[in-house]
Amino acid sequence: MTLLEDAPAAQIDADARALFEEARRRRRHRWLASGVVILAMLAVTLPLVLGDGANPRHVPPPVRPVTETHGGPTVDAAAMREQGHLAFVSQGTLWVLGDSRQPLIEVQTPGLVPSKPSFSPDGRWLTFVASKVSSHNYDGDVVTDALSSSLWTARADGTGAHPVKGLSFSESLGWSPMSDVVAVAVGSSTSAPFGLATGVDLVGPTGSIVPLLRGSHVVSATWGPGGANLAVSTMSGPRASSPWTGALASYRVSDGRPTQWLSLPNTWIVTSGWWPVWGIGFTTVDGGGVPGGSATADGSPLLAVSAPSGPTRLLGTILSNGSTGRPTASTTGWLAFVDDYGDGGRTVWQSKQIEVCAPTTLACVVLPHPDGTVTVDPAWLPDQDILSYAVAPDQPASVFLQSTVGAWYDRHQLSEYAPRTGTTTAISGVQGGADQSWSTHGDTVLYVSGDGLWLAPGSHAPVEVARPLFTPGQLPMFYAQVPFASQFAWSAAR
């Protein structure tokens, strides 16, 4: 590893079982490694030209320190001073960079591959998933299976890392937005629908475990804005004359008391978020499909229900795996999501545009963008009605070579949108800009570019603080979907 201490300051019956096997296979394909080489290729990368109405916000040219690496990541420790902690997975190893006497710490997980690092809301604790994996090469497609996984916790600087004992881990559902508690899906169903978690536990950073839900088939969950409730979607049936039924309920964290929100026959409910004004957002899967299967690969309807037993509102169509960015809301209820408006489907660089919905009129409008471009990765600046997003070429290429995919992500242009005035501002000087995260005060942004993590603090020049995330030339991808967001977390981000 290389520490740049002196760099300028300035990185989830037989027919039912078959359906779930299809879903698992589809989920695995999202992690196709980049041995994918298509014999015929038309790679057209359109120039990214901002419209006349865009007002540039200038950032000085980026700084990439010239360094050498010695068996580990290249990092800029000086640039991360007073910027909190950065946890990132580099070529299958988890590292933490930040304010401490030892700026860079390797988090050891012998025989296991770490992923999905996440910091507690107060920035004191770190969780991540560690998995035993098996990889197979199918004529160039490298498919990785997680054979088993566990939840690990550590201090924010990466020290004291250990697996949580006594937890029948299935999936991490995320930190409460207001306290040091992680919701975890636990157990594994041996009855139809097969393979789903059977409950939800609340886990503390020191290893405490409090059961919240048991005896269900858990599909997904999302925290309420204040952290007092957890919305959980489940699937049941069929029983006698009752069909398969998807249900959505919220559970009070203090005592586990449930409130029923919604029940849909023959439909899976997959939560997308819980937002001010709009309530619980979710996607649906019907027609014999399952979450993560081929029925959802080309988009799913996004809906919202604002109150228990209330009417649902159809908002648009999204890629429910979050590969183009997850639906997100500001603290005042402005909502943004990436709508799949054409026939682009699973291909991230075709027919994608952000829609922004007002909390007063509940009307949604397309965020302005130049012809020949897509808009992706929406993120509200903390406590502000300002939307950050990326503009990128709407690319007709339908083949996915490493060089083509990498170049497309590098062509992202970060911009900001003020919905109250309808103005857009291009942030000049930021090359790339995938999966951006903003600091608490909204003055510093962390983003992915060129398989590295870059920090742009205010008006200072962007600095590459860590690289690489993946083994060079081996981006895992599915129709140009690359899981950058599962590779890093920043304690200063909100």
mmCIF file of C-alpha atoms in Angstrom, residues 96-399:
data_model
loop_
_atom_site.group_PDB
_atom_site.id
_atom_site.type_symbol
_atom_site.label_atom_id
_atom_site.label_comp_id
_atom_site.label_asym_id
_atom_site.label_seq_id
_atom_site.Cartn_x
_atom_site.Cartn_y
_atom_site.Cartn_z
ATOM 1 C CA VAL A 96 -10.484 2.171 6.194
ATOM 2 C CA LEU A 97 -8.849 5.525 5.540
ATOM 3 C CA GLY A 98 -9.285 8.570 7.733
ATOM 4 C CA ASP A 99 -8.544 10.557 10.854
ATOM 5 C CA SER A 100 -6.554 8.342 13.188
ATOM 6 C CA ARG A 101 -2.987 7.776 14.271
ATOM 7 C CA GLN A 102 -2.796 5.030 11.638
ATOM 8 C CA PRO A 103 -4.390 6.624 8.563
ATOM 9 C CA LEU A 104 -4.929 3.416 6.579
ATOM 10 C CA ILE A 105 -6.100 0.182 8.228
ATOM 11 C CA GLU A 106 -6.597 -3.182 6.555
ATOM 12 C CA VAL A 107 -9.691 -4.957 7.914
ATOM 13 C CA GLN A 108 -8.837 -8.629 7.831
ATOM 14 C CA THR A 109 -11.562 -11.207 7.018
ATOM 15 C CA PRO A 110 -9.596 -14.441 6.501
ATOM 16 C CA GLY A 111 -11.079 -16.587 3.752
ATOM 17 C CA LEU A 112 -14.026 -14.208 3.290
ATOM 18 C CA VAL A 113 -14.778 -11.443 0.799
ATOM 19 C CA PRO A 114 -16.123 -8.182 2.305
ATOM 20 C CA SER A 115 -18.794 -5.976 0.725
ATOM 21 C CA LYS A 116 -21.416 -3.330 1.529
ATOM 22 C CA PRO A 117 -19.590 -1.300 4.185
ATOM 23 C CA SER A 118 -21.883 1.133 6.046
ATOM 24 C CA PHE A 119 -21.333 3.664 8.846
ATOM 25 C CA SER A 120 -23.709 4.377 11.731
ATOM 26 C CA PRO A 121 -25.489 7.772 11.677
ATOM 27 C CA ASP A 122 -23.120 9.183 14.328
ATOM 28 C CA GLY A 123 -20.086 7.931 12.415
ATOM 29 C CA ARG A 124 -18.772 5.843 15.323
ATOM 30 C CA TRP A 125 -19.421 2.331 13.978
ATOM 31 C CA LEU A 126 -18.909 0.352 10.791
ATOM 32 C CA THR A 127 -20.793 -2.709 9.551
ATOM 33 C CA PHE A 128 -20.107 -4.822 6.500
ATOM 34 C CA VAL A 129 -20.979 -8.203 5.018
ATOM 35 C CA ALA A 130 -18.317 -10.905 4.713
ATOM 36 C CA SER A 131 -18.996 -13.865 2.448
ATOM 37 C CA LYS A 132 -17.506 -17.160 1.432
ATOM 38 C CA VAL A 133 -17.716 -17.110 -2.328
ATOM 39 C CA SER A 134 -17.251 -19.438 -5.259
ATOM 40 C CA SER A 135 -16.504 -18.222 -8.764
ATOM 41 C CA HIS A 136 -16.978 -20.083 -12.038
ATOM 42 C CA ASN A 137 -16.006 -19.106 -15.549
ATOM 43 C CA TYR A 138 -18.692 -19.894 -18.133
ATOM 44 C CA ASP A 139 -17.094 -19.216 -21.523
ATOM 45 C CA GLY A 140 -15.813 -15.882 -20.337
ATOM 46 C CA ASP A 141 -18.666 -14.985 -17.973
ATOM 47 C CA VAL A 142 -17.297 -15.178 -14.442
ATOM 48 C CA VAL A 143 -20.216 -15.761 -12.041
ATOM 49 C CA THR A 144 -19.619 -15.408 -8.303
ATOM 50 C CA ASP A 145 -21.930 -17.107 -5.774
ATOM 51 C CA ALA A 146 -22.079 -16.195 -2.087
ATOM 52 C CA LEU A 147 -22.091 -19.604 -0.409
ATOM 53 C CA SER A 148 -22.586 -18.107 3.066
ATOM 54 C CA SER A 149 -22.480 -14.622 4.577
ATOM 55 C CA SER A 150 -22.238 -12.972 7.985
ATOM 56 C CA LEU A 151 -22.607 -9.473 9.399
ATOM 57 C CA TRP A 152 -19.469 -7.927 10.882
ATOM 58 C CA THR A 153 -19.080 -4.834 13.037
ATOM 59 C CA ALA A 154 -16.072 -2.665 13.798
ATOM 60 C CA ARG A 155 -15.171 0.744 15.129
ATOM 61 C CA ALA A 156 -15.316 3.487 12.556
ATOM 62 C CA ASP A 157 -11.561 3.331 11.969
ATOM 63 C CA GLY A 158 -11.794 -0.399 11.135
ATOM 64 C CA THR A 159 -10.318 -1.717 14.378
ATOM 65 C CA GLY A 160 -12.020 -4.420 16.426
ATOM 66 C CA ALA A 161 -13.706 -6.025 13.419
ATOM 67 C CA HIS A 162 -15.581 -9.237 14.231
ATOM 68 C CA PRO A 163 -18.668 -11.192 13.108
ATOM 69 C CA VAL A 164 -21.884 -10.708 15.110
ATOM 70 C CA LYS A 165 -22.426 -13.882 17.129
ATOM 71 C CA GLY A 166 -25.804 -15.593 17.462
ATOM 72 C CA LEU A 167 -27.217 -14.028 14.314
ATOM 73 C CA SER A 168 -28.810 -16.185 11.611
ATOM 74 C CA PHE A 169 -27.831 -13.657 8.977
ATOM 75 C CA SER A 170 -29.657 -13.353 5.670
ATOM 76 C CA GLU A 171 -29.335 -9.700 4.612
ATOM 77 C CA SER A 172 -28.483 -6.331 6.068
ATOM 78 C CA LEU A 173 -31.419 -3.905 5.862
ATOM 79 C CA GLY A 174 -29.480 -0.844 6.911
ATOM 80 C CA TRP A 175 -28.838 1.444 9.872
ATOM 81 C CA SER A 176 -31.636 3.319 11.574
ATOM 82 C CA PRO A 177 -31.395 6.956 10.438
ATOM 83 C CA MET A 178 -31.441 8.160 14.051
ATOM 84 C CA SER A 179 -29.720 5.560 16.259
ATOM 85 C CA ASP A 180 -26.973 2.953 16.366
ATOM 86 C CA VAL A 181 -29.203 0.022 15.379
ATOM 87 C CA VAL A 182 -28.994 -2.119 12.245
ATOM 88 C CA ALA A 183 -32.041 -3.976 10.886
ATOM 89 C CA VAL A 184 -31.116 -7.468 9.712
ATOM 90 C CA ALA A 185 -33.181 -10.060 7.828
ATOM 91 C CA VAL A 186 -32.618 -13.436 9.497
ATOM 92 C CA GLY A 187 -33.360 -17.113 8.913
ATOM 93 C CA SER A 188 -34.129 -18.939 5.683
ATOM 94 C CA SER A 189 -37.505 -20.373 4.714
ATOM 95 C CA THR A 190 -37.749 -24.078 3.991
ATOM 96 C CA SER A 191 -41.330 -23.727 2.734
ATOM 97 C CA ALA A 192 -42.693 -21.829 -0.249
ATOM 98 C CA PRO A 193 -41.721 -19.259 -1.055
ATOM 99 C CA PHE A 194 -38.330 -20.862 -0.552
ATOM 100 C CA GLY A 195 -35.172 -19.121 0.519
ATOM 101 C CA LEU A 196 -36.676 -15.952 1.976
ATOM 102 C CA ALA A 197 -35.695 -14.672 5.404
ATOM 103 C CA THR A 198 -38.165 -15.595 8.145
ATOM 104 C CA GLY A 199 -37.725 -12.625 10.464
ATOM 105 C CA VAL A 200 -36.074 -9.308 11.289
ATOM 106 C CA ASP A 201 -33.652 -8.582 14.145
ATOM 107 C CA LEU A 202 -32.380 -5.252 15.449
ATOM 108 C CA VAL A 203 -28.647 -5.435 16.066
ATOM 109 C CA GLY A 204 -26.547 -3.038 18.135
ATOM 110 C CA PRO A 205 -22.907 -2.240 17.332
ATOM 111 C CA THR A 206 -21.667 -4.122 20.415
ATOM 112 C CA GLY A 207 -23.580 -7.302 19.493
ATOM 113 C CA SER A 208 -26.994 -6.904 21.159
ATOM 114 C CA ILE A 209 -29.806 -8.617 19.228
ATOM 115 C CA VAL A 210 -33.525 -7.772 19.650
ATOM 116 C CA PRO A 211 -36.080 -9.737 17.578
ATOM 117 C CA LEU A 212 -38.618 -7.483 15.832
ATOM 118 C CA LEU A 213 -40.464 -9.943 13.580
ATOM 119 C CA ARG A 214 -40.688 -13.729 13.368
ATOM 120 C CA GLY A 215 -42.603 -16.388 11.405
ATOM 121 C CA SER A 216 -42.912 -14.490 8.128
ATOM 122 C CA HIS A 217 -41.449 -14.655 4.652
ATOM 123 C CA VAL A 218 -39.547 -11.369 4.495
ATOM 124 C CA VAL A 219 -39.020 -9.799 1.073
ATOM 125 C CA SER A 220 -37.591 -6.369 1.904
ATOM 126 C CA ALA A 221 -37.622 -3.530 4.433
ATOM 127 C CA THR A 222 -36.973 0.197 4.761
ATOM 128 C CA TRP A 223 -36.613 2.560 7.726
ATOM 129 C CA GLY A 224 -39.084 5.332 8.452
ATOM 130 C CA PRO A 225 -37.657 8.879 8.292
ATOM 131 C CA GLY A 226 -37.442 9.254 12.098
ATOM 132 C CA GLY A 227 -36.184 5.727 12.778
ATOM 133 C CA ALA A 228 -39.135 4.861 15.075
ATOM 134 C CA ASN A 229 -40.642 2.397 12.589
ATOM 135 C CA LEU A 230 -39.443 -0.166 10.073
ATOM 136 C CA ALA A 231 -41.585 -0.978 7.016
ATOM 137 C CA VAL A 232 -41.392 -4.670 6.066
ATOM 138 C CA SER A 233 -42.830 -6.382 2.996
ATOM 139 C CA THR A 234 -43.697 -10.098 3.200
ATOM 140 C CA MET A 235 -45.154 -12.807 0.975
ATOM 141 C CA SER A 236 -47.609 -15.520 2.073
ATOM 142 C CA GLY A 237 -49.746 -18.300 0.578
ATOM 143 C CA PRO A 238 -51.181 -19.909 -1.227
ATOM 144 C CA ARG A 239 -53.546 -21.356 1.380
ATOM 145 C CA ALA A 240 -56.842 -23.050 0.469
ATOM 146 C CA SER A 241 -58.657 -20.518 -1.705
ATOM 147 C CA SER A 242 -56.233 -17.678 -0.831
ATOM 148 C CA PRO A 243 -53.661 -16.800 -3.517
ATOM 149 C CA TRP A 244 -50.095 -15.668 -3.079
ATOM 150 C CA THR A 245 -50.352 -12.360 -1.277
ATOM 151 C CA GLY A 246 -47.833 -9.590 -0.815
ATOM 152 C CA ALA A 247 -48.231 -7.481 2.319
ATOM 153 C CA LEU A 248 -46.686 -4.246 3.575
ATOM 154 C CA ALA A 249 -46.661 -3.373 7.283
ATOM 155 C CA SER A 250 -44.716 -1.054 9.565
ATOM 156 C CA TYR A 251 -43.333 -2.240 12.914
ATOM 157 C CA ARG A 252 -42.733 0.070 15.869
ATOM 158 C CA VAL A 253 -39.157 -0.410 16.959
ATOM 159 C CA SER A 254 -39.900 0.152 20.662
ATOM 160 C CA ASP A 255 -42.325 -2.782 21.043
ATOM 161 C CA GLY A 256 -42.719 -4.465 17.623
ATOM 162 C CA ARG A 257 -46.342 -3.371 17.250
ATOM 163 C CA PRO A 258 -47.423 -3.776 13.584
ATOM 164 C CA THR A 259 -49.553 -1.490 11.441
ATOM 165 C CA GLN A 260 -50.892 -2.915 8.203
ATOM 166 C CA TRP A 261 -50.502 -0.649 5.176
ATOM 167 C CA LEU A 262 -51.222 -2.680 2.074
ATOM 168 C CA SER A 263 -52.102 -6.144 0.763
ATOM 169 C CA LEU A 264 -51.868 -7.146 -2.907
ATOM 170 C CA PRO A 265 -52.902 -10.595 -4.245
ATOM 171 C CA ASN A 266 -50.530 -12.356 -6.621
ATOM 172 C CA THR A 267 -48.017 -9.540 -6.264
ATOM 173 C CA TRP A 268 -44.613 -9.149 -4.686
ATOM 174 C CA ILE A 269 -43.966 -5.856 -2.903
ATOM 175 C CA VAL A 270 -40.368 -4.595 -2.780
ATOM 176 C CA THR A 271 -39.770 -1.472 -0.674
ATOM 177 C CA SER A 272 -37.874 1.443 -2.195
ATOM 178 C CA GLY A 273 -37.913 3.968 0.660
ATOM 179 C CA TRP A 274 -40.051 5.867 3.170
ATOM 180 C CA TRP A 275 -40.268 9.548 2.363
ATOM 181 C CA PRO A 276 -41.818 12.705 3.811
ATOM 182 C CA VAL A 277 -45.212 13.497 2.203
ATOM 183 C CA TRP A 278 -45.152 10.454 -0.100
ATOM 184 C CA GLY A 279 -45.043 7.696 2.531
ATOM 185 C CA ILE A 280 -43.675 4.265 1.642
ATOM 186 C CA GLY A 281 -42.384 3.769 -1.887
ATOM 187 C CA PHE A 282 -42.270 0.325 -3.431
ATOM 188 C CA THR A 283 -42.027 -1.615 -6.675
ATOM 189 C CA THR A 284 -44.206 -4.586 -7.598
ATOM 190 C CA VAL A 285 -43.666 -7.894 -9.381
ATOM 191 C CA ASP A 286 -46.561 -9.956 -10.731
ATOM 192 C CA GLY A 287 -47.360 -12.231 -13.672
ATOM 193 C CA GLY A 288 -45.439 -15.171 -12.210
ATOM 194 C CA GLY A 289 -42.173 -13.287 -11.741
ATOM 195 C CA VAL A 290 -40.067 -12.947 -8.616
ATOM 196 C CA PRO A 291 -37.933 -10.093 -7.277
ATOM 197 C CA GLY A 292 -34.550 -10.111 -8.965
ATOM 198 C CA GLY A 293 -35.715 -12.395 -11.791
ATOM 199 C CA SER A 294 -36.131 -11.692 -15.485
ATOM 200 C CA ALA A 295 -39.555 -10.117 -14.841
ATOM 201 C CA THR A 296 -37.838 -7.189 -13.116
ATOM 202 C CA ALA A 297 -34.616 -6.886 -15.101
ATOM 203 C CA ASP A 298 -36.092 -4.406 -17.586
ATOM 204 C CA GLY A 299 -37.906 -2.253 -15.052
ATOM 205 C CA SER A 300 -40.643 -2.364 -12.431
ATOM 206 C CA PRO A 301 -43.485 0.060 -11.642
ATOM 207 C CA LEU A 302 -42.693 2.476 -8.809
ATOM 208 C CA LEU A 303 -45.619 3.321 -6.511
ATOM 209 C CA ALA A 304 -46.169 5.103 -3.211
ATOM 210 C CA VAL A 305 -48.742 4.824 -0.418
ATOM 211 C CA SER A 306 -48.885 7.795 1.926
ATOM 212 C CA ALA A 307 -50.858 6.250 4.830
ATOM 213 C CA PRO A 308 -52.038 2.842 6.101
ATOM 214 C CA SER A 309 -54.843 1.514 3.869
ATOM 215 C CA GLY A 310 -54.511 4.624 1.725
ATOM 216 C CA PRO A 311 -54.613 4.767 -2.066
ATOM 217 C CA THR A 312 -51.486 3.996 -4.052
ATOM 218 C CA ARG A 313 -49.970 6.381 -6.549
ATOM 219 C CA LEU A 314 -48.100 5.219 -9.662
ATOM 220 C CA LEU A 315 -44.985 7.307 -10.180
ATOM 221 C CA GLY A 316 -43.051 5.678 -13.006
ATOM 222 C CA THR A 317 -40.872 2.722 -13.991
ATOM 223 C CA ILE A 318 -37.447 2.096 -12.470
ATOM 224 C CA LEU A 319 -34.672 -0.473 -12.315
ATOM 225 C CA SER A 320 -35.441 -1.717 -8.801
ATOM 226 C CA ASN A 321 -31.885 -2.888 -8.106
ATOM 227 C CA GLY A 322 -30.720 0.701 -7.872
ATOM 228 C CA SER A 323 -28.179 0.439 -10.678
ATOM 229 C CA THR A 324 -29.136 3.877 -12.020
ATOM 230 C CA GLY A 325 -29.636 5.340 -8.544
ATOM 231 C CA ARG A 326 -32.340 4.769 -5.941
ATOM 232 C CA PRO A 327 -35.417 6.960 -5.482
ATOM 233 C CA THR A 328 -34.627 9.669 -2.986
ATOM 234 C CA ALA A 329 -36.447 12.485 -1.187
ATOM 235 C CA SER A 330 -35.358 15.724 0.435
ATOM 236 C CA THR A 331 -36.307 16.498 4.031
ATOM 237 C CA THR A 332 -39.137 18.703 2.751
ATOM 238 C CA GLY A 333 -40.604 15.993 0.503
ATOM 239 C CA TRP A 334 -39.216 16.725 -2.958
ATOM 240 C CA LEU A 335 -38.889 13.284 -4.621
ATOM 241 C CA ALA A 336 -36.542 12.210 -7.404
ATOM 242 C CA PHE A 337 -36.230 8.890 -9.262
ATOM 243 C CA VAL A 338 -34.745 7.596 -12.521
ATOM 244 C CA ASP A 339 -37.560 6.745 -14.928
ATOM 245 C CA ASP A 340 -37.042 4.134 -17.658
ATOM 246 C CA TYR A 341 -39.148 5.900 -20.285
ATOM 247 C CA GLY A 342 -38.247 3.968 -23.442
ATOM 248 C CA ASP A 343 -36.975 0.558 -24.469
ATOM 249 C CA GLY A 344 -33.595 0.789 -22.738
ATOM 250 C CA GLY A 345 -34.649 -1.658 -20.031
ATOM 251 C CA ARG A 346 -31.734 -3.168 -18.154
ATOM 252 C CA THR A 347 -29.137 -1.213 -20.126
ATOM 253 C CA VAL A 348 -28.183 1.689 -17.886
ATOM 254 C CA TRP A 349 -27.100 4.078 -20.625
ATOM 255 C CA GLN A 350 -30.317 3.994 -22.695
ATOM 256 C CA SER A 351 -33.626 5.844 -22.121
ATOM 257 C CA LYS A 352 -33.097 6.899 -18.517
ATOM 258 C CA GLN A 353 -34.161 10.266 -17.145
ATOM 259 C CA ILE A 354 -34.681 11.689 -13.691
ATOM 260 C CA GLU A 355 -38.155 12.865 -12.726
ATOM 261 C CA VAL A 356 -38.640 15.293 -9.861
ATOM 262 C CA CYS A 357 -41.961 15.368 -7.966
ATOM 263 C CA ALA A 358 -43.248 18.312 -5.929
ATOM 264 C CA PRO A 359 -44.460 17.766 -2.332
ATOM 265 C CA THR A 360 -47.333 20.239 -2.744
ATOM 266 C CA THR A 361 -48.901 19.361 -6.104
ATOM 267 C CA LEU A 362 -47.557 15.764 -6.198
ATOM 268 C CA ALA A 363 -46.845 16.402 -9.882
ATOM 269 C CA CYS A 364 -43.691 14.956 -11.451
ATOM 270 C CA VAL A 365 -41.656 16.625 -14.195
ATOM 271 C CA VAL A 366 -38.674 15.466 -16.230
ATOM 272 C CA LEU A 367 -35.441 17.076 -15.142
ATOM 273 C CA PRO A 368 -34.158 19.102 -18.087
ATOM 274 C CA HIS A 369 -31.221 17.567 -19.947
ATOM 275 C CA PRO A 370 -29.684 17.903 -23.409
ATOM 276 C CA ASP A 371 -30.747 15.704 -26.316
ATOM 277 C CA GLY A 372 -28.617 12.578 -26.596
ATOM 278 C CA THR A 373 -28.059 12.254 -22.848
ATOM 279 C CA VAL A 374 -29.423 10.337 -19.860
ATOM 280 C CA THR A 375 -29.674 11.511 -16.240
ATOM 281 C CA VAL A 376 -28.885 9.111 -13.394
ATOM 282 C CA ASP A 377 -27.733 8.873 -9.756
ATOM 283 C CA PRO A 378 -29.979 11.461 -8.044
ATOM 284 C CA ALA A 379 -28.913 12.607 -4.566
ATOM 285 C CA TRP A 380 -30.345 15.486 -2.490
ATOM 286 C CA LEU A 381 -27.862 17.688 -0.741
ATOM 287 C CA PRO A 382 -28.360 17.290 3.043
ATOM 288 C CA ASP A 383 -31.146 19.523 4.405
ATOM 289 C CA GLN A 384 -31.402 21.342 1.081
ATOM 290 C CA ASP A 385 -33.853 21.280 -1.818
ATOM 291 C CA ILE A 386 -30.959 20.967 -4.249
ATOM 292 C CA LEU A 387 -30.611 17.773 -6.311
ATOM 293 C CA SER A 388 -27.242 16.480 -7.394
ATOM 294 C CA TYR A 389 -27.204 14.119 -10.367
ATOM 295 C CA ALA A 390 -25.100 12.899 -13.275
ATOM 296 C CA VAL A 391 -25.562 13.579 -16.978
ATOM 297 C CA ALA A 392 -24.094 10.977 -19.345
ATOM 298 C CA PRO A 393 -24.321 10.016 -23.028
ATOM 299 C CA ASP A 394 -27.445 8.114 -24.175
ATOM 300 C CA GLN A 395 -25.391 5.421 -25.825
ATOM 301 C CA PRO A 396 -26.841 3.109 -28.542
ATOM 302 C CA ALA A 397 -24.114 0.527 -28.017
ATOM 303 C CA SER A 398 -25.562 -2.832 -26.917
ATOM 304 C CA VAL A 399 -22.277 -4.587 -26.256
#
